[in-house]
């Protein structure tokens, strides 16, 4: 049953990705990209990665769509020059070659939920055993982010701050 | 969009719930999925919805641009400040058990909440700053 749901959402995912490139009106592309993020969020949920799904739904389907729409109030979103008449054989060849390389990579991936795979035997059992007693947090993701990797998260917050500040400075360049 | 009664009424009802939910996600990050980042994004989404429906001028009456820029720096300072407080108290950087007046158990819990609040403040103010910067060009 779960595999049917997975296949359904993966099909929607590919369809949304294709449509977002196919549409000549950028407004349609952005709306479809929002739907794409929502499908990805559902897939994260089926993989039990609720925290990631949460972030994907809020950032991908929410904020980034709104920012795109806000940009479209400023720029022309129906660009006639985007219509391409020619089909490049070389581009298609490179595309299939890259796809072949990606599929080669997939064959090296572990089976879904394989308990004997190296990531599931090295540090994760240790974290699961220690997180509750050492940090008092039931959510192990938060325990790892906040306690075990607290310095990393500090750096991430600084990165968000610097990125926001740089955007502000770039958009306000030339003004006093 | 400016005179749509349905949109304005719905927004007025729904925005407080969005903001409240974001605070729940922040405060409950230790127990359920979520945390500072997700909560901050939801908080920003609620405020951006308000700004889109009621206009940027009315939005500036709640929070000014200077305040938003100040908050982006405040979040990082709260996070790093927690680290330095634990250092001044004789611990390592971000060793929550050494927070003043707290023992091992409550210190870990409160320390996580403090740093998540720092992340929350930075994330939501940066998101709002990005929106303001794009929307500003539209107003002119």
PDB file of C-alpha atoms in Angstrom:
ATOM      1  CA  UNK A   1       0.000   0.000   0.000  1.00  0.00           C
ATOM      2  CA  UNK A   2       2.757   2.442   0.972  1.00  0.00           C
ATOM      3  CA  UNK A   3       4.615   1.702  -2.250  1.00  0.00           C
ATOM      4  CA  UNK A   4       1.526   2.759  -4.263  1.00  0.00           C
ATOM      5  CA  UNK A   5       1.398   6.091  -2.403  1.00  0.00           C
ATOM      6  CA  UNK A   6       5.116   6.559  -2.973  1.00  0.00           C
ATOM      7  CA  UNK A   7       4.785   5.867  -6.695  1.00  0.00           C
ATOM      8  CA  UNK A   8       1.805   8.204  -6.947  1.00  0.00           C
ATOM      9  CA  UNK A   9       3.618  11.090  -5.290  1.00  0.00           C
ATOM     10  CA  UNK A  10       6.847  10.458  -7.217  1.00  0.00           C
ATOM     11  CA  UNK A  11       4.817  10.578 -10.449  1.00  0.00           C
ATOM     12  CA  UNK A  12       3.247  13.878  -9.355  1.00  0.00           C
ATOM     13  CA  UNK A  13       6.741  15.105  -8.479  1.00  0.00           C
ATOM     14  CA  UNK A  14       8.140  14.396 -11.947  1.00  0.00           C
ATOM     15  CA  UNK A  15       5.007  15.856 -13.542  1.00  0.00           C
ATOM     16  CA  UNK A  16       5.317  19.052 -11.489  1.00  0.00           C
ATOM     17  CA  UNK A  17       9.027  19.357 -12.287  1.00  0.00           C
ATOM     18  CA  UNK A  18       8.318  18.879 -16.007  1.00  0.00           C
ATOM     19  CA  UNK A  19       5.426  21.358 -16.022  1.00  0.00           C
ATOM     20  CA  UNK A  20       7.407  24.028 -14.187  1.00  0.00           C
ATOM     21  CA  UNK A  21       9.918  24.012 -17.061  1.00  0.00           C
ATOM     22  CA  UNK A  22       7.291  23.551 -19.752  1.00  0.00           C
ATOM     23  CA  UNK A  23       5.066  26.552 -18.909  1.00  0.00           C
ATOM     24  CA  UNK A  24       5.929  29.698 -20.792  1.00  0.00           C
ATOM     25  CA  UNK A  25       4.196  31.858 -18.181  1.00  0.00           C
ATOM     26  CA  UNK A  26       6.508  32.118 -15.179  1.00  0.00           C
ATOM     27  CA  UNK A  27       3.546  32.645 -12.818  1.00  0.00           C
ATOM     28  CA  UNK A  28       2.297  29.144 -13.667  1.00  0.00           C
ATOM     29  CA  UNK A  29       5.810  27.757 -13.173  1.00  0.00           C
ATOM     30  CA  UNK A  30       6.039  29.211  -9.673  1.00  0.00           C
ATOM     31  CA  UNK A  31       2.641  27.855  -8.631  1.00  0.00           C
ATOM     32  CA  UNK A  32       3.631  24.392  -9.899  1.00  0.00           C
ATOM     33  CA  UNK A  33       6.939  24.673  -8.021  1.00  0.00           C
ATOM     34  CA  UNK A  34       4.914  25.280  -4.852  1.00  0.00           C
ATOM     35  CA  UNK A  35       2.995  22.064  -5.542  1.00  0.00           C
ATOM     36  CA  UNK A  36       6.344  20.319  -6.162  1.00  0.00           C
ATOM     37  CA  UNK A  37       7.541  21.370  -2.691  1.00  0.00           C
ATOM     38  CA  UNK A  38       4.327  20.064  -1.176  1.00  0.00           C
ATOM     39  CA  UNK A  39       4.817  16.633  -2.815  1.00  0.00           C
ATOM     40  CA  UNK A  40       8.413  16.561  -1.559  1.00  0.00           C
ATOM     41  CA  UNK A  41       7.131  17.377   1.931  1.00  0.00           C
ATOM     42  CA  UNK A  42       4.652  14.468   1.769  1.00  0.00           C
ATOM     43  CA  UNK A  43       7.468  12.149   0.631  1.00  0.00           C
ATOM     44  CA  UNK A  44       9.647  13.267   3.569  1.00  0.00           C
ATOM     45  CA  UNK A  45       6.704  12.441   5.822  1.00  0.00           C
ATOM     46  CA  UNK A  46       6.453   8.911   4.408  1.00  0.00           C
ATOM     47  CA  UNK A  47      10.202   8.587   5.133  1.00  0.00           C
ATOM     48  CA  UNK A  48       9.505   9.638   8.781  1.00  0.00           C
ATOM     49  CA  UNK A  49      11.578  12.810   8.391  1.00  0.00           C
ATOM     50  CA  UNK A  50       8.916  15.079   9.880  1.00  0.00           C
ATOM     51  CA  UNK A  51      11.275  17.946  10.728  1.00  0.00           C
ATOM     52  CA  UNK A  52      12.528  18.134   7.153  1.00  0.00           C
ATOM     53  CA  UNK A  53       8.968  17.874   5.808  1.00  0.00           C
ATOM     54  CA  UNK A  54       7.951  20.736   8.080  1.00  0.00           C
ATOM     55  CA  UNK A  55      10.769  22.932   6.774  1.00  0.00           C
ATOM     56  CA  UNK A  56      10.096  21.983   3.149  1.00  0.00           C
ATOM     57  CA  UNK A  57       6.387  22.800   3.425  1.00  0.00           C
ATOM     58  CA  UNK A  58       7.008  26.112   5.186  1.00  0.00           C
ATOM     59  CA  UNK A  59       9.949  27.353   3.122  1.00  0.00           C
ATOM     60  CA  UNK A  60       9.442  25.683  -0.265  1.00  0.00           C
ATOM     61  CA  UNK A  61       5.683  25.874  -0.598  1.00  0.00           C
ATOM     62  CA  UNK A  62       5.196  28.985   1.540  1.00  0.00           C
ATOM     63  CA  UNK A  63       7.890  31.627   1.725  1.00  0.00           C
ATOM     64  CA  UNK A  64       9.733  31.049  -1.563  1.00  0.00           C
ATOM     65  CA  UNK A  65       6.473  31.080  -3.551  1.00  0.00           C
ATOM     66  CA  UNK A  66       5.508  34.368  -1.894  1.00  0.00           C
ATOM     67  CA  UNK A  67       8.945  35.863  -2.629  1.00  0.00           C
ATOM     68  CA  UNK A  68       8.670  34.789  -6.284  1.00  0.00           C
ATOM     69  CA  UNK A  69       5.206  36.359  -6.498  1.00  0.00           C
ATOM     70  CA  UNK A  70       6.535  39.532  -4.898  1.00  0.00           C
ATOM     71  CA  UNK A  71       9.280  39.657  -7.533  1.00  0.00           C
ATOM     72  CA  UNK A  72       6.660  39.244 -10.282  1.00  0.00           C
ATOM     73  CA  UNK A  73       5.023  42.505  -9.219  1.00  0.00           C
ATOM     74  CA  UNK A  74       8.238  44.133 -10.401  1.00  0.00           C
ATOM     75  CA  UNK A  75       9.362  42.130 -13.442  1.00  0.00           C
ATOM     76  CA  UNK A  76       7.612  40.880 -16.546  1.00  0.00           C
ATOM     77  CA  UNK A  77       6.630  37.283 -15.919  1.00  0.00           C
ATOM     78  CA  UNK A  78       5.392  36.370 -19.373  1.00  0.00           C
ATOM     79  CA  UNK A  79       8.556  36.496 -21.409  1.00  0.00           C
ATOM     80  CA  UNK A  80       8.128  35.787 -25.118  1.00  0.00           C
ATOM     81  CA  UNK A  81      11.871  35.324 -25.582  1.00  0.00           C
ATOM     82  CA  UNK A  82      11.667  32.169 -23.433  1.00  0.00           C
ATOM     83  CA  UNK A  83       9.964  30.295 -26.277  1.00  0.00           C
ATOM     84  CA  UNK A  84      12.573  28.083 -27.870  1.00  0.00           C
ATOM     85  CA  UNK A  85      12.060  26.777 -31.358  1.00  0.00           C
ATOM     86  CA  UNK A  86      15.276  24.773 -31.781  1.00  0.00           C
ATOM     87  CA  UNK A  87      15.984  21.476 -30.028  1.00  0.00           C
ATOM     88  CA  UNK A  88      19.638  20.933 -29.236  1.00  0.00           C
ATOM     89  CA  UNK A  89      20.838  17.356 -29.874  1.00  0.00           C
ATOM     90  CA  UNK A  90      24.023  17.946 -27.853  1.00  0.00           C
ATOM     91  CA  UNK A  91      22.047  19.161 -24.819  1.00  0.00           C
ATOM     92  CA  UNK A  92      19.845  16.063 -24.986  1.00  0.00           C
ATOM     93  CA  UNK A  93      22.929  13.833 -25.166  1.00  0.00           C
ATOM     94  CA  UNK A  94      24.515  15.489 -22.117  1.00  0.00           C
ATOM     95  CA  UNK A  95      21.189  15.179 -20.295  1.00  0.00           C
ATOM     96  CA  UNK A  96      21.001  11.432 -20.859  1.00  0.00           C
ATOM     97  CA  UNK A  97      24.674  11.016 -19.901  1.00  0.00           C
ATOM     98  CA  UNK A  98      24.095  12.869 -16.608  1.00  0.00           C
ATOM     99  CA  UNK A  99      20.981  10.796 -15.999  1.00  0.00           C
ATOM    100  CA  UNK A 100      23.018   7.631 -16.585  1.00  0.00           C
ATOM    101  CA  UNK A 101      25.616   8.799 -14.029  1.00  0.00           C
ATOM    102  CA  UNK A 102      22.879   9.536 -11.474  1.00  0.00           C
ATOM    103  CA  UNK A 103      21.319   6.091 -11.962  1.00  0.00           C
ATOM    104  CA  UNK A 104      24.795   4.543 -11.503  1.00  0.00           C
ATOM    105  CA  UNK A 105      24.939   6.370  -8.178  1.00  0.00           C
ATOM    106  CA  UNK A 106      21.521   5.050  -7.152  1.00  0.00           C
ATOM    107  CA  UNK A 107      22.685   1.441  -7.491  1.00  0.00           C
ATOM    108  CA  UNK A 108      25.190   2.089  -4.687  1.00  0.00           C
ATOM    109  CA  UNK A 109      22.507   3.371  -2.312  1.00  0.00           C
ATOM    110  CA  UNK A 110      21.284   1.183   0.579  1.00  0.00           C
ATOM    111  CA  UNK A 111      17.859  -0.440   0.629  1.00  0.00           C
ATOM    112  CA  UNK A 112      15.187   1.696   2.255  1.00  0.00           C
ATOM    113  CA  UNK A 113      15.361   1.340   6.060  1.00  0.00           C
ATOM    114  CA  UNK A 114      18.231  -1.169   5.933  1.00  0.00           C
ATOM    115  CA  UNK A 115      19.128  -1.635   9.640  1.00  0.00           C
ATOM    116  CA  UNK A 116      22.601  -2.999   8.852  1.00  0.00           C
ATOM    117  CA  UNK A 117      23.696  -0.070   6.695  1.00  0.00           C
ATOM    118  CA  UNK A 118      26.666   1.875   8.060  1.00  0.00           C
ATOM    119  CA  UNK A 119      24.696   5.054   8.901  1.00  0.00           C
ATOM    120  CA  UNK A 120      22.268   3.005  11.005  1.00  0.00           C
ATOM    121  CA  UNK A 121      24.966   1.173  12.953  1.00  0.00           C
ATOM    122  CA  UNK A 122      27.679   3.783  13.569  1.00  0.00           C
ATOM    123  CA  UNK A 123      26.450   6.877  15.485  1.00  0.00           C
ATOM    124  CA  UNK A 124      22.653   6.761  15.355  1.00  0.00           C
ATOM    125  CA  UNK A 125      22.075   3.973  17.960  1.00  0.00           C
ATOM    126  CA  UNK A 126      24.427   5.906  20.245  1.00  0.00           C
ATOM    127  CA  UNK A 127      22.421   9.136  19.842  1.00  0.00           C
ATOM    128  CA  UNK A 128      19.107   7.329  20.337  1.00  0.00           C
ATOM    129  CA  UNK A 129      20.377   5.741  23.551  1.00  0.00           C
ATOM    130  CA  UNK A 130      21.957   8.893  25.022  1.00  0.00           C
ATOM    131  CA  UNK A 131      19.876  11.846  23.789  1.00  0.00           C
ATOM    132  CA  UNK A 132      16.949  11.570  26.196  1.00  0.00           C
ATOM    133  CA  UNK A 133      18.990  11.224  29.391  1.00  0.00           C
ATOM    134  CA  UNK A 134      21.747  13.661  28.435  1.00  0.00           C
ATOM    135  CA  UNK A 135      19.730  16.538  26.967  1.00  0.00           C
ATOM    136  CA  UNK A 136      16.208  15.916  28.239  1.00  0.00           C
ATOM    137  CA  UNK A 137      14.770  16.454  24.745  1.00  0.00           C
ATOM    138  CA  UNK A 138      12.324  13.856  23.419  1.00  0.00           C
ATOM    139  CA  UNK A 139      12.887  14.966  19.837  1.00  0.00           C
ATOM    140  CA  UNK A 140      16.304  13.554  18.949  1.00  0.00           C
ATOM    141  CA  UNK A 141      16.595  15.861  15.931  1.00  0.00           C
ATOM    142  CA  UNK A 142      16.377  18.883  18.222  1.00  0.00           C
ATOM    143  CA  UNK A 143      18.779  17.262  20.696  1.00  0.00           C
ATOM    144  CA  UNK A 144      21.379  16.733  17.959  1.00  0.00           C
ATOM    145  CA  UNK A 145      20.835  20.182  16.421  1.00  0.00           C
ATOM    146  CA  UNK A 146      20.835  22.094  19.674  1.00  0.00           C
ATOM    147  CA  UNK A 147      23.133  20.171  21.974  1.00  0.00           C
ATOM    148  CA  UNK A 148      25.500  17.803  20.182  1.00  0.00           C
ATOM    149  CA  UNK A 149      25.856  20.060  17.154  1.00  0.00           C
ATOM    150  CA  UNK A 150      25.101  23.365  18.909  1.00  0.00           C
ATOM    151  CA  UNK A 151      28.143  25.103  17.479  1.00  0.00           C
ATOM    152  CA  UNK A 152      27.111  24.124  13.927  1.00  0.00           C
ATOM    153  CA  UNK A 153      23.638  25.543  14.455  1.00  0.00           C
ATOM    154  CA  UNK A 154      25.208  28.738  15.785  1.00  0.00           C
ATOM    155  CA  UNK A 155      27.128  28.996  12.527  1.00  0.00           C
ATOM    156  CA  UNK A 156      23.979  28.312  10.494  1.00  0.00           C
ATOM    157  CA  UNK A 157      22.150  31.108  12.272  1.00  0.00           C
ATOM    158  CA  UNK A 158      25.072  33.426  11.515  1.00  0.00           C
ATOM    159  CA  UNK A 159      24.894  32.357   7.850  1.00  0.00           C
ATOM    160  CA  UNK A 160      21.170  33.231   7.683  1.00  0.00           C
ATOM    161  CA  UNK A 161      21.906  36.589   9.332  1.00  0.00           C
ATOM    162  CA  UNK A 162      24.761  37.384   6.930  1.00  0.00           C
ATOM    163  CA  UNK A 163      22.738  36.271   3.884  1.00  0.00           C
ATOM    164  CA  UNK A 164      19.826  38.522   4.897  1.00  0.00           C
ATOM    165  CA  UNK A 165      22.154  41.438   5.563  1.00  0.00           C
ATOM    166  CA  UNK A 166      23.913  41.003   2.188  1.00  0.00           C
ATOM    167  CA  UNK A 167      20.576  40.905   0.361  1.00  0.00           C
ATOM    168  CA  UNK A 168      19.560  44.091   2.143  1.00  0.00           C
ATOM    169  CA  UNK A 169      22.822  45.822   1.235  1.00  0.00           C
ATOM    170  CA  UNK A 170      22.730  44.689  -2.421  1.00  0.00           C
ATOM    171  CA  UNK A 171      19.105  45.804  -2.912  1.00  0.00           C
ATOM    172  CA  UNK A 172      19.901  49.171  -1.296  1.00  0.00           C
ATOM    173  CA  UNK A 173      23.154  49.861  -3.128  1.00  0.00           C
ATOM    174  CA  UNK A 174      23.532  53.416  -4.380  1.00  0.00           C
ATOM    175  CA  UNK A 175      21.149  54.766  -1.725  1.00  0.00           C
ATOM    176  CA  UNK A 176      22.330  56.548   1.359  1.00  0.00           C
TER     177      UNK A 176
ATOM    178  CA  UNK B   1      -6.937  43.350  -3.742  1.00  0.00           C
ATOM    179  CA  UNK B   2      -7.311  46.394  -1.505  1.00  0.00           C
ATOM    180  CA  UNK B   3     -11.087  46.271  -1.110  1.00  0.00           C
ATOM    181  CA  UNK B   4     -11.715  42.550  -0.879  1.00  0.00           C
ATOM    182  CA  UNK B   5     -13.848  42.078   2.241  1.00  0.00           C
ATOM    183  CA  UNK B   6     -13.627  38.273   2.286  1.00  0.00           C
ATOM    184  CA  UNK B   7      -9.833  38.336   2.030  1.00  0.00           C
ATOM    185  CA  UNK B   8      -9.454  40.973   4.747  1.00  0.00           C
ATOM    186  CA  UNK B   9     -11.851  39.287   7.173  1.00  0.00           C
ATOM    187  CA  UNK B  10     -10.296  35.854   6.659  1.00  0.00           C
ATOM    188  CA  UNK B  11      -6.797  37.241   7.126  1.00  0.00           C
ATOM    189  CA  UNK B  12      -7.795  39.106  10.286  1.00  0.00           C
ATOM    190  CA  UNK B  13      -9.146  35.858  11.764  1.00  0.00           C
ATOM    191  CA  UNK B  14      -6.420  33.478  10.578  1.00  0.00           C
ATOM    192  CA  UNK B  15      -3.221  35.485  11.238  1.00  0.00           C
ATOM    193  CA  UNK B  16      -3.371  35.281  15.082  1.00  0.00           C
ATOM    194  CA  UNK B  17      -3.722  31.496  14.812  1.00  0.00           C
ATOM    195  CA  UNK B  18      -0.721  31.259  12.466  1.00  0.00           C
ATOM    196  CA  UNK B  19       1.405  33.332  14.850  1.00  0.00           C
ATOM    197  CA  UNK B  20       0.238  31.287  17.844  1.00  0.00           C
ATOM    198  CA  UNK B  21       1.019  28.036  16.001  1.00  0.00           C
ATOM    199  CA  UNK B  22       4.520  29.260  15.202  1.00  0.00           C
ATOM    200  CA  UNK B  23       5.155  29.959  18.897  1.00  0.00           C
ATOM    201  CA  UNK B  24       3.832  26.461  19.681  1.00  0.00           C
ATOM    202  CA  UNK B  25       6.256  24.968  17.142  1.00  0.00           C
ATOM    203  CA  UNK B  26       9.099  26.936  18.764  1.00  0.00           C
ATOM    204  CA  UNK B  27       8.251  26.044  22.355  1.00  0.00           C
ATOM    205  CA  UNK B  28       7.412  22.413  21.573  1.00  0.00           C
ATOM    206  CA  UNK B  29      10.499  21.804  19.433  1.00  0.00           C
ATOM    207  CA  UNK B  30      12.054  19.667  22.170  1.00  0.00           C
ATOM    208  CA  UNK B  31       9.165  17.218  22.228  1.00  0.00           C
ATOM    209  CA  UNK B  32       7.509  17.276  18.798  1.00  0.00           C
ATOM    210  CA  UNK B  33       8.865  17.998  15.311  1.00  0.00           C
ATOM    211  CA  UNK B  34       9.787  21.592  14.750  1.00  0.00           C
ATOM    212  CA  UNK B  35      12.011  24.131  16.399  1.00  0.00           C
ATOM    213  CA  UNK B  36      13.352  27.621  15.937  1.00  0.00           C
ATOM    214  CA  UNK B  37      13.792  27.529  12.168  1.00  0.00           C
ATOM    215  CA  UNK B  38      10.372  26.114  11.298  1.00  0.00           C
ATOM    216  CA  UNK B  39       8.630  28.312  13.864  1.00  0.00           C
ATOM    217  CA  UNK B  40      10.396  31.393  12.561  1.00  0.00           C
ATOM    218  CA  UNK B  41       9.393  30.676   8.974  1.00  0.00           C
ATOM    219  CA  UNK B  42       5.740  30.185   9.977  1.00  0.00           C
ATOM    220  CA  UNK B  43       5.797  33.414  12.024  1.00  0.00           C
ATOM    221  CA  UNK B  44       7.226  35.274   9.020  1.00  0.00           C
ATOM    222  CA  UNK B  45       4.601  33.690   6.730  1.00  0.00           C
ATOM    223  CA  UNK B  46       1.810  34.976   9.000  1.00  0.00           C
ATOM    224  CA  UNK B  47       3.199  38.512   9.054  1.00  0.00           C
ATOM    225  CA  UNK B  48       3.834  38.474   5.282  1.00  0.00           C
ATOM    226  CA  UNK B  49       0.217  37.391   4.707  1.00  0.00           C
ATOM    227  CA  UNK B  50      -0.873  40.387   6.771  1.00  0.00           C
ATOM    228  CA  UNK B  51       1.436  42.696   4.821  1.00  0.00           C
ATOM    229  CA  UNK B  52       0.188  41.372   1.457  1.00  0.00           C
ATOM    230  CA  UNK B  53      -3.477  41.845   2.288  1.00  0.00           C
ATOM    231  CA  UNK B  54      -3.405  45.107   4.254  1.00  0.00           C
ATOM    232  CA  UNK B  55      -0.500  46.785   2.477  1.00  0.00           C
ATOM    233  CA  UNK B  56       3.063  47.481   3.496  1.00  0.00           C
ATOM    234  CA  UNK B  57       2.241  50.863   5.072  1.00  0.00           C
ATOM    235  CA  UNK B  58      -0.046  49.311   7.646  1.00  0.00           C
ATOM    236  CA  UNK B  59       2.555  46.620   8.224  1.00  0.00           C
ATOM    237  CA  UNK B  60       5.202  49.229   9.097  1.00  0.00           C
ATOM    238  CA  UNK B  61       2.939  50.413  11.947  1.00  0.00           C
ATOM    239  CA  UNK B  62       3.434  47.025  13.662  1.00  0.00           C
ATOM    240  CA  UNK B  63       7.166  46.721  13.093  1.00  0.00           C
ATOM    241  CA  UNK B  64       9.487  49.236  11.477  1.00  0.00           C
ATOM    242  CA  UNK B  65      12.306  48.337   9.112  1.00  0.00           C
ATOM    243  CA  UNK B  66      14.952  49.493  11.592  1.00  0.00           C
ATOM    244  CA  UNK B  67      13.428  47.131  14.133  1.00  0.00           C
ATOM    245  CA  UNK B  68      13.524  44.203  11.659  1.00  0.00           C
ATOM    246  CA  UNK B  69      17.215  44.812  10.914  1.00  0.00           C
ATOM    247  CA  UNK B  70      17.912  45.093  14.648  1.00  0.00           C
ATOM    248  CA  UNK B  71      16.128  41.769  15.258  1.00  0.00           C
ATOM    249  CA  UNK B  72      18.233  39.921  12.649  1.00  0.00           C
ATOM    250  CA  UNK B  73      21.328  40.765  14.693  1.00  0.00           C
ATOM    251  CA  UNK B  74      19.570  40.192  18.028  1.00  0.00           C
ATOM    252  CA  UNK B  75      18.822  36.535  17.239  1.00  0.00           C
ATOM    253  CA  UNK B  76      22.459  35.674  16.547  1.00  0.00           C
ATOM    254  CA  UNK B  77      23.472  37.641  19.648  1.00  0.00           C
ATOM    255  CA  UNK B  78      21.036  35.681  21.846  1.00  0.00           C
ATOM    256  CA  UNK B  79      22.429  32.380  20.556  1.00  0.00           C
ATOM    257  CA  UNK B  80      26.083  33.377  20.912  1.00  0.00           C
ATOM    258  CA  UNK B  81      25.316  35.139  24.205  1.00  0.00           C
ATOM    259  CA  UNK B  82      24.091  31.875  25.727  1.00  0.00           C
ATOM    260  CA  UNK B  83      27.420  30.345  24.716  1.00  0.00           C
ATOM    261  CA  UNK B  84      29.432  33.131  26.351  1.00  0.00           C
ATOM    262  CA  UNK B  85      27.310  33.105  29.532  1.00  0.00           C
ATOM    263  CA  UNK B  86      28.108  29.417  29.988  1.00  0.00           C
ATOM    264  CA  UNK B  87      31.798  30.220  29.415  1.00  0.00           C
ATOM    265  CA  UNK B  88      31.749  33.021  32.020  1.00  0.00           C
ATOM    266  CA  UNK B  89      30.147  30.577  34.436  1.00  0.00           C
ATOM    267  CA  UNK B  90      33.052  28.191  34.130  1.00  0.00           C
ATOM    268  CA  UNK B  91      31.764  25.835  31.452  1.00  0.00           C
ATOM    269  CA  UNK B  92      32.565  25.235  27.810  1.00  0.00           C
ATOM    270  CA  UNK B  93      30.977  27.202  24.945  1.00  0.00           C
ATOM    271  CA  UNK B  94      27.242  26.295  24.853  1.00  0.00           C
ATOM    272  CA  UNK B  95      27.523  23.891  27.809  1.00  0.00           C
ATOM    273  CA  UNK B  96      23.927  24.417  28.926  1.00  0.00           C
ATOM    274  CA  UNK B  97      24.351  22.697  32.286  1.00  0.00           C
ATOM    275  CA  UNK B  98      26.497  25.670  33.383  1.00  0.00           C
ATOM    276  CA  UNK B  99      23.752  28.281  32.842  1.00  0.00           C
ATOM    277  CA  UNK B 100      23.468  30.402  36.006  1.00  0.00           C
ATOM    278  CA  UNK B 101      20.899  29.224  38.535  1.00  0.00           C
ATOM    279  CA  UNK B 102      20.068  26.004  36.673  1.00  0.00           C
ATOM    280  CA  UNK B 103      21.115  22.418  37.252  1.00  0.00           C
ATOM    281  CA  UNK B 104      22.014  19.772  34.674  1.00  0.00           C
ATOM    282  CA  UNK B 105      18.438  18.826  33.744  1.00  0.00           C
ATOM    283  CA  UNK B 106      16.691  22.207  33.652  1.00  0.00           C
ATOM    284  CA  UNK B 107      19.809  23.858  32.215  1.00  0.00           C
ATOM    285  CA  UNK B 108      19.777  21.589  29.165  1.00  0.00           C
ATOM    286  CA  UNK B 109      16.068  22.180  28.665  1.00  0.00           C
ATOM    287  CA  UNK B 110      16.229  25.962  29.088  1.00  0.00           C
ATOM    288  CA  UNK B 111      19.455  26.239  27.073  1.00  0.00           C
ATOM    289  CA  UNK B 112      17.821  24.510  24.113  1.00  0.00           C
ATOM    290  CA  UNK B 113      14.818  26.868  24.391  1.00  0.00           C
ATOM    291  CA  UNK B 114      17.079  29.949  24.533  1.00  0.00           C
ATOM    292  CA  UNK B 115      19.105  29.047  21.459  1.00  0.00           C
ATOM    293  CA  UNK B 116      15.950  28.037  19.554  1.00  0.00           C
ATOM    294  CA  UNK B 117      14.514  31.464  20.400  1.00  0.00           C
ATOM    295  CA  UNK B 118      17.656  33.019  18.953  1.00  0.00           C
ATOM    296  CA  UNK B 119      17.263  31.021  15.731  1.00  0.00           C
ATOM    297  CA  UNK B 120      13.543  31.925  15.660  1.00  0.00           C
ATOM    298  CA  UNK B 121      14.207  35.684  15.913  1.00  0.00           C
ATOM    299  CA  UNK B 122      16.893  35.683  13.222  1.00  0.00           C
ATOM    300  CA  UNK B 123      14.948  33.486  10.771  1.00  0.00           C
ATOM    301  CA  UNK B 124      11.657  35.359  10.979  1.00  0.00           C
ATOM    302  CA  UNK B 125      13.261  38.807  10.753  1.00  0.00           C
ATOM    303  CA  UNK B 126      15.459  37.816   7.788  1.00  0.00           C
ATOM    304  CA  UNK B 127      12.421  36.405   5.937  1.00  0.00           C
ATOM    305  CA  UNK B 128      10.472  39.606   6.612  1.00  0.00           C
ATOM    306  CA  UNK B 129      13.464  41.719   5.567  1.00  0.00           C
ATOM    307  CA  UNK B 130      13.643  39.871   2.223  1.00  0.00           C
ATOM    308  CA  UNK B 131       9.915  40.434   1.650  1.00  0.00           C
ATOM    309  CA  UNK B 132      10.089  44.113   2.612  1.00  0.00           C
ATOM    310  CA  UNK B 133      13.021  44.700   0.296  1.00  0.00           C
ATOM    311  CA  UNK B 134      11.188  43.193  -2.684  1.00  0.00           C
ATOM    312  CA  UNK B 135       7.816  44.769  -1.863  1.00  0.00           C
ATOM    313  CA  UNK B 136       9.385  48.222  -1.374  1.00  0.00           C
ATOM    314  CA  UNK B 137      10.241  48.458  -5.072  1.00  0.00           C
ATOM    315  CA  UNK B 138       6.615  47.735  -5.927  1.00  0.00           C
ATOM    316  CA  UNK B 139       5.309  50.558  -3.747  1.00  0.00           C
ATOM    317  CA  UNK B 140       7.466  53.189  -5.433  1.00  0.00           C
TER     318      UNK B 140
END
